[in-house]
mmCIF file of C-alpha atoms in Angstrom:
data_model
loop_
_atom_site.group_PDB
_atom_site.id
_atom_site.type_symbol
_atom_site.label_atom_id
_atom_site.label_comp_id
_atom_site.label_asym_id
_atom_site.label_seq_id
_atom_site.Cartn_x
_atom_site.Cartn_y
_atom_site.Cartn_z
ATOM 1 C CA MET A 125 37.054 172.089 255.815
ATOM 2 C CA ALA A 126 36.218 172.974 252.195
ATOM 3 C CA PRO A 127 36.427 170.135 249.658
ATOM 4 C CA PRO A 128 39.590 170.105 247.527
ATOM 5 C CA THR A 129 39.580 172.259 244.416
ATOM 6 C CA LYS A 130 39.231 170.222 241.226
ATOM 7 C CA VAL A 131 40.974 171.357 238.047
ATOM 8 C CA THR A 132 40.352 170.565 234.388
ATOM 9 C CA ILE A 133 42.539 171.647 231.471
ATOM 10 C CA ILE A 134 40.566 172.048 228.256
ATOM 11 C CA GLY A 135 42.957 171.495 225.373
ATOM 12 C CA SER A 136 45.796 169.069 224.794
ATOM 13 C CA GLY A 137 47.983 170.648 222.134
ATOM 14 C CA ASN A 138 51.624 171.298 222.950
ATOM 15 C CA TRP A 139 50.897 174.267 225.241
ATOM 16 C CA GLY A 140 47.963 172.571 226.952
ATOM 17 C CA THR A 141 50.078 169.493 227.570
ATOM 18 C CA ALA A 142 53.036 171.541 228.827
ATOM 19 C CA ILE A 143 50.906 173.410 231.355
ATOM 20 C CA ALA A 144 49.294 170.099 232.381
ATOM 21 C CA LYS A 145 52.732 168.887 233.426
ATOM 22 C CA ILE A 146 53.154 171.850 235.782
ATOM 23 C CA VAL A 147 49.606 171.869 237.139
ATOM 24 C CA GLY A 148 49.624 168.086 237.543
ATOM 25 C CA HIS A 149 52.662 168.232 239.806
ATOM 26 C CA ASN A 150 51.249 171.169 241.778
ATOM 27 C CA VAL A 151 47.784 169.774 242.489
ATOM 28 C CA ARG A 152 49.297 166.507 243.651
ATOM 29 C CA ARG A 153 51.449 168.099 246.320
ATOM 30 C CA ARG A 154 49.257 170.952 247.560
ATOM 31 C CA GLU A 155 46.427 170.294 249.970
ATOM 32 C CA ARG A 156 43.930 172.780 248.610
ATOM 33 C CA PHE A 157 43.677 170.880 245.274
ATOM 34 C CA ASP A 158 42.150 167.563 244.312
ATOM 35 C CA ASN A 159 44.877 165.104 243.311
ATOM 36 C CA GLU A 160 43.405 164.285 239.890
ATOM 37 C CA LEU A 161 43.958 166.672 236.992
ATOM 38 C CA ARG A 162 41.636 166.058 234.066
ATOM 39 C CA LEU A 163 42.900 166.881 230.586
ATOM 40 C CA PHE A 164 40.269 167.198 227.856
ATOM 41 C CA VAL A 165 41.635 165.542 224.722
ATOM 42 C CA TYR A 166 40.060 165.956 221.320
ATOM 43 C CA GLU A 167 39.969 162.308 220.336
ATOM 44 C CA GLU A 168 41.961 161.234 217.306
ATOM 45 C CA MET A 169 43.734 158.122 216.164
ATOM 46 C CA VAL A 170 47.513 157.870 216.367
ATOM 47 C CA ASP A 171 49.048 154.733 214.821
ATOM 48 C CA GLY A 172 45.716 152.955 215.086
ATOM 49 C CA LYS A 173 45.100 153.828 218.745
ATOM 50 C CA LYS A 174 43.065 156.505 220.502
ATOM 51 C CA LEU A 175 45.176 159.422 221.667
ATOM 52 C CA SER A 176 43.439 159.579 225.051
ATOM 53 C CA GLU A 177 44.270 155.915 225.678
ATOM 54 C CA ILE A 178 47.901 156.464 224.720
ATOM 55 C CA ILE A 179 48.195 159.391 227.151
ATOM 56 C CA ASN A 180 46.607 157.441 230.004
ATOM 57 C CA GLU A 181 48.729 154.359 229.410
ATOM 58 C CA THR A 182 52.095 155.964 228.644
ATOM 59 C CA HIS A 183 51.658 159.388 230.341
ATOM 60 C CA GLU A 184 52.916 161.035 227.171
ATOM 61 C CA ASN A 185 51.150 163.074 224.500
ATOM 62 C CA VAL A 186 52.948 161.402 221.633
ATOM 63 C CA LYS A 187 51.338 163.604 218.969
ATOM 64 C CA TYR A 188 51.656 167.128 220.363
ATOM 65 C CA LEU A 189 54.445 166.951 222.955
ATOM 66 C CA PRO A 190 56.460 163.774 222.367
ATOM 67 C CA GLY A 191 59.241 162.862 224.756
ATOM 68 C CA VAL A 192 57.743 164.670 227.761
ATOM 69 C CA ARG A 193 56.352 162.589 230.593
ATOM 70 C CA LEU A 194 53.220 163.790 232.333
ATOM 71 C CA PRO A 195 52.531 163.158 236.022
ATOM 72 C CA ASP A 196 50.549 159.982 236.655
ATOM 73 C CA ASN A 197 47.642 161.979 238.099
ATOM 74 C CA VAL A 198 46.912 163.641 234.733
ATOM 75 C CA VAL A 199 43.930 161.803 233.268
ATOM 76 C CA ALA A 200 42.989 162.271 229.607
ATOM 77 C CA VAL A 201 39.225 162.540 229.072
ATOM 78 C CA PRO A 202 37.836 162.623 225.496
ATOM 79 C CA ASP A 203 34.302 163.665 226.544
ATOM 80 C CA ILE A 204 34.236 167.449 226.987
ATOM 81 C CA ARG A 205 31.288 167.525 229.387
ATOM 82 C CA ALA A 206 32.620 164.652 231.485
ATOM 83 C CA SER A 207 36.003 166.389 231.705
ATOM 84 C CA VAL A 208 34.535 169.405 233.540
ATOM 85 C CA LYS A 209 32.101 167.559 235.822
ATOM 86 C CA ASP A 210 32.355 169.041 239.346
ATOM 87 C CA SER A 211 35.505 170.996 238.401
ATOM 88 C CA ASP A 212 36.188 174.268 240.193
ATOM 89 C CA ILE A 213 38.868 175.664 237.861
ATOM 90 C CA LEU A 214 38.681 175.369 234.078
ATOM 91 C CA VAL A 215 41.923 176.133 232.229
ATOM 92 C CA PHE A 216 41.266 176.910 228.558
ATOM 93 C CA VAL A 217 44.138 176.145 226.156
ATOM 94 C CA ILE A 218 42.589 175.793 222.701
ATOM 95 C CA PRO A 219 42.891 177.775 219.446
ATOM 96 C CA HIS A 220 40.713 180.856 219.749
ATOM 97 C CA GLN A 221 38.717 179.867 216.660
ATOM 98 C CA PHE A 222 37.230 176.937 218.601
ATOM 99 C CA VAL A 223 36.194 178.777 221.772
ATOM 100 C CA LYS A 224 32.563 179.431 220.859
ATOM 101 C CA ASN A 225 31.972 175.837 219.828
ATOM 102 C CA ILE A 226 33.590 174.443 222.982
ATOM 103 C CA CYS A 227 31.630 176.809 225.212
ATOM 104 C CA GLY A 228 28.434 175.762 223.452
ATOM 105 C CA GLN A 229 29.191 172.141 224.312
ATOM 106 C CA LEU A 230 29.915 173.071 227.933
ATOM 107 C CA LYS A 231 26.693 174.957 228.646
ATOM 108 C CA GLY A 232 24.861 173.312 231.525
ATOM 109 C CA ALA A 233 27.849 171.156 232.490
ATOM 110 C CA VAL A 234 29.894 173.739 234.418
ATOM 111 C CA LYS A 235 29.502 174.442 238.150
ATOM 112 C CA SER A 236 27.975 177.839 238.862
ATOM 113 C CA THR A 237 30.835 178.535 241.296
ATOM 114 C CA ALA A 238 33.598 177.573 238.861
ATOM 115 C CA ILE A 239 36.245 180.010 237.635
ATOM 116 C CA GLY A 240 38.144 180.083 234.369
ATOM 117 C CA LEU A 241 41.742 180.725 233.375
ATOM 118 C CA SER A 242 42.386 181.414 229.697
ATOM 119 C CA LEU A 243 45.778 180.755 228.104
ATOM 120 C CA ILE A 244 44.334 181.524 224.670
ATOM 121 C CA LYS A 245 46.119 184.150 222.575
ATOM 122 C CA GLY A 246 43.653 185.700 220.164
ATOM 123 C CA VAL A 247 40.656 187.992 219.793
ATOM 124 C CA ASP A 248 37.276 187.858 218.111
ATOM 125 C CA ILE A 249 35.283 190.459 216.220
ATOM 126 C CA ASN A 250 31.521 190.948 216.193
ATOM 127 C CA GLU A 251 29.175 193.662 214.955
ATOM 128 C CA THR A 252 30.124 195.931 217.850
ATOM 129 C CA GLY A 253 33.876 195.523 217.511
ATOM 130 C CA LEU A 254 36.631 193.635 219.290
ATOM 131 C CA VAL A 255 35.701 190.896 221.762
ATOM 132 C CA LEU A 256 38.165 189.347 224.200
ATOM 133 C CA ILE A 257 38.280 185.563 224.404
ATOM 134 C CA SER A 258 37.911 185.753 228.181
ATOM 135 C CA SER A 259 34.687 187.716 227.679
ATOM 136 C CA ILE A 260 33.324 185.101 225.292
ATOM 137 C CA ILE A 261 33.921 182.405 227.895
ATOM 138 C CA GLU A 262 32.471 184.539 230.696
ATOM 139 C CA ASP A 263 29.319 185.328 228.749
ATOM 140 C CA ALA A 264 28.780 181.778 227.543
ATOM 141 C CA LEU A 265 29.373 180.000 230.841
ATOM 142 C CA ALA A 266 28.542 182.728 233.391
ATOM 143 C CA ILE A 267 31.849 182.308 235.240
ATOM 144 C CA PRO A 268 34.656 184.823 235.953
ATOM 145 C CA VAL A 269 37.721 184.316 233.766
ATOM 146 C CA SER A 270 41.323 185.353 234.414
ATOM 147 C CA VAL A 271 44.132 185.110 231.849
ATOM 148 C CA LEU A 272 47.702 183.822 231.694
ATOM 149 C CA MET A 273 50.021 185.261 229.031
ATOM 150 C CA GLY A 274 53.781 185.447 228.647
ATOM 151 C CA ALA A 275 56.931 184.459 226.821
ATOM 152 C CA ASN A 276 56.156 180.770 227.191
ATOM 153 C CA LEU A 277 57.257 178.592 224.285
ATOM 154 C CA ALA A 278 55.604 175.275 225.081
ATOM 155 C CA ASN A 279 58.538 173.010 224.313
ATOM 156 C CA GLU A 280 60.898 175.041 226.491
ATOM 157 C CA VAL A 281 58.406 175.094 229.363
ATOM 158 C CA ALA A 282 58.033 171.323 229.062
ATOM 159 C CA GLN A 283 61.845 170.986 229.163
ATOM 160 C CA GLU A 284 61.843 173.022 232.391
ATOM 161 C CA LYS A 285 63.849 175.912 230.995
ATOM 162 C CA PHE A 286 63.278 179.000 233.136
ATOM 163 C CA CYS A 287 60.715 181.530 232.001
ATOM 164 C CA GLU A 288 58.188 184.010 233.380
ATOM 165 C CA THR A 289 54.490 184.485 232.811
ATOM 166 C CA THR A 290 51.783 186.967 233.792
ATOM 167 C CA ILE A 291 48.380 186.182 235.266
ATOM 168 C CA GLY A 292 45.784 188.923 234.953
ATOM 169 C CA CYS A 293 43.201 188.470 237.706
ATOM 170 C CA LYS A 294 40.873 190.999 239.309
ATOM 171 C CA ASP A 295 40.266 188.976 242.487
ATOM 172 C CA LYS A 296 43.296 188.942 244.785
ATOM 173 C CA ASP A 297 42.413 185.659 246.528
ATOM 174 C CA VAL A 298 41.782 183.912 243.218
ATOM 175 C CA GLY A 299 45.088 185.262 241.954
ATOM 176 C CA VAL A 300 46.908 183.681 244.896
ATOM 177 C CA MET A 301 45.257 180.327 244.166
ATOM 178 C CA LEU A 302 46.027 180.469 240.442
ATOM 179 C CA LYS A 303 49.647 181.296 241.159
ATOM 180 C CA GLU A 304 49.872 178.350 243.537
ATOM 181 C CA MET A 305 48.419 176.142 240.814
ATOM 182 C CA CYS A 306 50.759 177.330 238.063
ATOM 183 C CA GLN A 307 54.099 178.385 239.542
ATOM 184 C CA ALA A 308 57.087 176.038 239.371
ATOM 185 C CA PRO A 309 60.810 176.469 240.120
ATOM 186 C CA TYR A 310 61.339 177.098 236.401
ATOM 187 C CA PHE A 311 58.024 178.902 235.737
ATOM 188 C CA ARG A 312 57.821 182.228 237.582
ATOM 189 C CA VAL A 313 54.334 183.709 237.847
ATOM 190 C CA ALA A 314 53.510 187.380 238.412
ATOM 191 C CA VAL A 315 49.910 188.255 239.257
ATOM 192 C CA VAL A 316 48.539 191.656 238.217
ATOM 193 C CA ASP A 317 45.071 193.125 238.473
ATOM 194 C CA GLU A 318 44.754 193.889 234.750
ATOM 195 C CA VAL A 319 42.951 191.346 232.579
ATOM 196 C CA GLU A 320 42.148 193.132 229.315
ATOM 197 C CA ALA A 321 45.651 194.543 228.754
ATOM 198 C CA VAL A 322 47.362 191.246 229.616
ATOM 199 C CA GLU A 323 45.097 189.352 227.238
ATOM 200 C CA LEU A 324 45.484 191.797 224.367
ATOM 201 C CA CYS A 325 49.271 191.750 224.728
ATOM 202 C CA GLY A 326 49.154 187.979 224.282
ATOM 203 C CA ALA A 327 47.061 188.275 221.139
ATOM 204 C CA LEU A 328 48.826 191.189 219.465
ATOM 205 C CA LYS A 329 52.325 189.825 219.993
ATOM 206 C CA ASN A 330 51.472 187.102 217.443
ATOM 207 C CA VAL A 331 50.949 189.788 214.799
ATOM 208 C CA ILE A 332 54.332 191.315 215.653
ATOM 209 C CA ALA A 333 55.945 187.861 215.407
ATOM 210 C CA VAL A 334 54.625 187.574 211.845
ATOM 211 C CA ALA A 335 56.133 190.993 211.088
ATOM 212 C CA ALA A 336 59.506 189.856 212.423
ATOM 213 C CA GLY A 337 59.340 186.723 210.278
ATOM 214 C CA ILE A 338 58.614 188.773 207.178
ATOM 215 C CA THR A 339 61.539 191.048 207.981
ATOM 216 C CA ASP A 340 63.938 188.128 208.285
ATOM 217 C CA GLY A 341 62.449 186.544 205.173
ATOM 218 C CA LEU A 342 63.371 189.732 203.325
ATOM 219 C CA ASP A 343 66.911 189.390 204.746
ATOM 220 C CA GLN A 344 66.711 192.900 206.167
ATOM 221 C CA GLY A 345 68.891 192.216 209.186
ATOM 222 C CA ASP A 346 68.658 192.837 212.904
ATOM 223 C CA ASN A 347 68.360 196.624 212.711
ATOM 224 C CA THR A 348 65.159 196.356 210.700
ATOM 225 C CA LYS A 349 63.786 193.663 212.958
ATOM 226 C CA ALA A 350 64.512 195.843 215.982
ATOM 227 C CA ALA A 351 62.554 198.649 214.331
ATOM 228 C CA VAL A 352 59.653 196.283 213.647
ATOM 229 C CA ILE A 353 59.593 195.214 217.266
ATOM 230 C CA ARG A 354 59.698 198.806 218.542
ATOM 231 C CA LEU A 355 56.975 199.993 216.182
ATOM 232 C CA GLY A 356 54.956 196.884 216.903
ATOM 233 C CA LEU A 357 55.152 197.542 220.631
ATOM 234 C CA MET A 358 54.033 201.129 220.062
ATOM 235 C CA GLU A 359 51.044 199.973 218.023
ATOM 236 C CA MET A 360 50.212 197.391 220.684
ATOM 237 C CA ILE A 361 50.206 200.056 223.398
ATOM 238 C CA LYS A 362 48.219 202.477 221.223
ATOM 239 C CA PHE A 363 45.655 199.803 220.329
ATOM 240 C CA ILE A 364 45.099 198.784 223.933
ATOM 241 C CA GLU A 365 44.891 202.379 225.149
ATOM 242 C CA LEU A 366 42.436 203.219 222.389
ATOM 243 C CA PHE A 367 39.993 200.392 222.991
ATOM 244 C CA TYR A 368 40.631 199.752 226.709
ATOM 245 C CA PRO A 369 41.718 203.153 228.098
ATOM 246 C CA GLY A 370 43.201 203.614 231.523
ATOM 247 C CA ARG A 371 45.623 200.688 231.460
ATOM 248 C CA ASP A 372 48.857 201.093 233.409
ATOM 249 C CA LYS A 373 51.996 201.329 231.287
ATOM 250 C CA TRP A 374 53.980 198.988 233.530
ATOM 251 C CA ILE A 375 51.909 196.078 232.185
ATOM 252 C CA PHE A 376 53.934 196.291 228.962
ATOM 253 C CA LEU A 377 57.112 195.577 230.917
ATOM 254 C CA GLN A 378 55.655 192.327 232.256
ATOM 255 C CA SER A 379 56.252 188.951 230.600
ATOM 256 C CA CYS A 380 52.946 189.336 228.746
ATOM 257 C CA GLY A 381 54.318 192.466 227.060
ATOM 258 C CA ILE A 382 57.834 193.048 225.791
ATOM 259 C CA ALA A 383 59.113 189.618 226.843
ATOM 260 C CA ASP A 384 56.412 187.808 224.864
ATOM 261 C CA ILE A 385 57.234 189.899 221.794
ATOM 262 C CA ILE A 386 60.915 188.956 222.092
ATOM 263 C CA GLY A 387 60.127 185.288 222.668
ATOM 264 C CA GLY A 388 57.743 185.254 219.718
ATOM 265 C CA TYR A 389 60.249 186.573 217.210
ATOM 266 C CA CYS A 390 63.131 184.446 218.492
ATOM 267 C CA ASN A 391 61.629 180.998 218.079
ATOM 268 C CA GLY A 392 57.833 181.126 218.213
ATOM 269 C CA THR A 393 55.551 179.194 215.893
ATOM 270 C CA ASN A 394 54.227 182.322 214.179
ATOM 271 C CA TYR A 395 57.755 183.504 213.416
ATOM 272 C CA LYS A 396 58.915 180.120 212.105
ATOM 273 C CA MET A 397 55.814 179.600 209.964
ATOM 274 C CA THR A 398 56.194 183.099 208.538
ATOM 275 C CA MET A 399 59.721 182.246 207.462
ATOM 276 C CA GLN A 400 58.230 179.234 205.648
ATOM 277 C CA PHE A 401 55.632 181.553 204.111
ATOM 278 C CA MET A 402 58.396 183.805 202.828
ATOM 279 C CA THR A 403 60.561 181.055 201.332
ATOM 280 C CA SER A 404 58.044 178.485 200.066
ATOM 281 C CA GLY A 405 55.579 180.605 198.131
ATOM 282 C CA LYS A 406 52.753 178.776 199.914
ATOM 283 C CA SER A 407 49.886 180.425 201.770
ATOM 284 C CA PHE A 408 49.561 180.299 205.530
ATOM 285 C CA VAL A 409 46.529 178.044 205.095
ATOM 286 C CA GLN A 410 48.584 175.540 203.090
ATOM 287 C CA LEU A 411 51.472 175.631 205.557
ATOM 288 C CA GLU A 412 49.168 175.165 208.508
ATOM 289 C CA ARG A 413 47.660 172.106 206.868
ATOM 290 C CA GLU A 414 51.024 170.610 205.875
ATOM 291 C CA LEU A 415 53.282 171.464 208.821
ATOM 292 C CA MET A 416 51.311 172.120 211.987
ATOM 293 C CA ASN A 417 50.186 168.621 212.836
ATOM 294 C CA GLY A 418 46.559 169.602 213.335
ATOM 295 C CA GLN A 419 47.262 172.782 215.307
ATOM 296 C CA LYS A 420 46.203 176.315 214.328
ATOM 297 C CA LEU A 421 48.356 179.362 213.563
ATOM 298 C CA GLN A 422 47.170 182.449 215.432
ATOM 299 C CA GLY A 423 49.169 185.360 213.962
ATOM 300 C CA PRO A 424 47.555 185.802 210.521
ATOM 301 C CA THR A 425 44.077 185.146 211.940
ATOM 302 C CA THR A 426 44.525 187.719 214.690
ATOM 303 C CA ALA A 427 45.939 190.190 212.160
ATOM 304 C CA ALA A 428 42.809 189.741 210.036
ATOM 305 C CA GLU A 429 40.518 190.285 213.022
ATOM 306 C CA VAL A 430 42.408 193.380 214.151
ATOM 307 C CA TYR A 431 42.388 194.736 210.601
ATOM 308 C CA GLU A 432 38.634 194.225 210.294
ATOM 309 C CA MET A 433 38.091 196.284 213.407
ATOM 310 C CA LEU A 434 40.451 199.029 212.260
ATOM 311 C CA LYS A 435 38.838 199.126 208.825
ATOM 312 C CA ASN A 436 35.348 199.404 210.298
ATOM 313 C CA LYS A 437 36.520 202.432 212.259
ATOM 314 C CA GLY A 438 38.537 203.949 209.390
ATOM 315 C CA MET A 439 41.762 203.662 211.388
ATOM 316 C CA GLU A 440 44.015 201.541 209.153
ATOM 317 C CA ASP A 441 46.452 204.411 208.570
ATOM 318 C CA GLN A 442 46.932 204.866 212.311
ATOM 319 C CA PHE A 443 48.230 201.290 212.609
ATOM 320 C CA PRO A 444 50.364 200.809 209.478
ATOM 321 C CA LEU A 445 52.308 197.805 210.770
ATOM 322 C CA PHE A 446 49.222 195.827 211.830
ATOM 323 C CA THR A 447 47.516 196.756 208.560
ATOM 324 C CA ALA A 448 50.499 195.717 206.443
ATOM 325 C CA ILE A 449 50.814 192.351 208.176
ATOM 326 C CA HIS A 450 47.215 191.506 207.341
ATOM 327 C CA ARG A 451 47.532 192.616 203.726
ATOM 328 C CA ILE A 452 50.739 190.642 203.223
ATOM 329 C CA SER A 453 49.571 187.472 204.974
ATOM 330 C CA SER A 454 46.024 187.337 203.615
ATOM 331 C CA GLU A 455 45.532 189.725 200.668
ATOM 332 C CA GLY A 456 48.601 189.120 198.524
ATOM 333 C CA MET A 457 50.402 192.411 199.090
ATOM 334 C CA PRO A 458 54.120 191.954 198.287
ATOM 335 C CA ALA A 459 56.161 191.469 201.437
ATOM 336 C CA LYS A 460 58.677 194.122 200.414
ATOM 337 C CA GLU A 461 55.933 196.729 200.864
ATOM 338 C CA LEU A 462 56.372 196.286 204.614
ATOM 339 C CA ILE A 463 59.496 198.459 204.546
ATOM 340 C CA LYS A 464 57.585 201.341 202.952
ATOM 341 C CA CYS A 465 54.994 201.056 205.688
ATOM 342 C CA LEU A 466 57.713 201.303 208.316
ATOM 343 C CA MET A 467 59.279 204.327 206.633
ATOM 344 C CA HIS A 468 55.969 206.184 206.663
ATOM 345 C CA HIS A 469 54.954 205.261 210.199
ATOM 346 C CA PRO A 470 53.088 208.230 211.729
ATOM 347 C CA GLU A 471 55.457 210.606 213.498
ATOM 348 C CA HIS A 472 52.712 211.623 215.929
ATOM 349 C CA MET A 473 52.891 208.165 217.474
ATOM 350 C CA ASP A 474 56.600 208.660 218.162
ATOM 351 C CA LYS A 475 55.842 212.038 219.730
ATOM 352 C CA GLU A 476 53.142 210.628 221.988
ATOM 353 C CA TYR A 477 55.443 208.020 223.429
ATOM 354 C CA HIS A 478 58.505 210.216 223.632
ATOM 355 C CA GLU A 479 56.447 212.429 225.899
ATOM 356 C CA HIS A 480 55.416 209.581 228.188
ATOM 357 C CA PRO A 481 56.806 206.212 227.138
ATOM 358 C CA PHE A 482 57.280 204.820 230.620
ATOM 359 C CA LEU A 483 57.940 208.036 232.504
ATOM 360 C CA HIS A 484 54.882 207.695 234.709
ATOM 361 C CA LEU A 485 55.099 204.039 235.594
ATOM 362 C CA ARG A 486 53.138 202.942 238.576
ATOM 363 C CA SER A 487 55.270 201.054 241.075
ATOM 364 C CA VAL A 488 54.379 197.395 241.211
ATOM 365 C CA PRO A 489 52.765 196.800 244.622
ATOM 366 C CA ALA A 490 54.610 194.642 247.104
ATOM 367 C CA THR A 491 51.759 192.144 246.859
ATOM 368 C CA SER A 492 52.256 191.695 243.107
ATOM 369 C CA PRO A 493 53.482 189.169 242.257
ATOM 370 C CA THR A 494 51.872 187.363 245.139
ATOM 371 C CA SER A 495 54.049 185.212 247.318
ATOM 372 C CA PRO A 496 54.673 181.643 246.105
#
């Protein structure tokens, strides 16, 4: 019999802690997994005591997810290399700006047979163009990496309010195992064989959430916000098809697609912080420092990275919404200019998707999502 599969979650913000609650319960009651779930905690002091000690003694992350009890088998580990020792599955749940540094610390400490699962919503840019976070992890640690993206507000997941998510995994057997590790009665998992499209949906929806926040900050109403969401979805699809051609359109109907956009503009962090941006006169950097309790805001950063890529390719005019969000959030362009950008959105993009918006959807195979 094969030894039980050991799991480590790398990241203990609100989302990392929320998923630790689910995974902790699952590994404890399913034979294929080792009972202990390690949770890497960036050590910091809370009321004069180490956060890792508080979590291990009280089974609660009092800083990032207060009021939610973690299973007793979740063990907080403040040493990053010790947290992954002998682990078979590494679940990455950290701000995308920290991925390279964390991977650098992990080199030489990860099993050659390990696999990764990224819950990180963001992208990176290098001299060749856009780089997926999963690719950064794969290249740095020489392990295959799947992704999990969806309309998953951490606090609601922790409160066991029903939601769905999407796992993009190219290996069917691994997908079955990851679903078994993550699914709960209130957390429905669909497994698809697309990784790049699922991951990019998760990143780009944060830009659209910023757009929705700007729209509400301008008091434009629900009609305008609906237009922003529609145009944002079109730009998301166009962006993914342009840089990762051949993706199946049905991916955008998964939780990682349209559902995550809706969830992001209803109550997501990027939307709420953008409303603060609109009413306070403060920059996103200031608001992040004052209101986010040490966590990082992904929308403006992702918008800047996407804009850099578009600018390098001379394609800003083809993505007016994405371009406007960057210029408003980071370059001082007046927010009211967003409406002009919407009015002059390229008609050819409408034509492209009126011809084949979802008319040629591939049927979801009976094996996807995999059985619980």
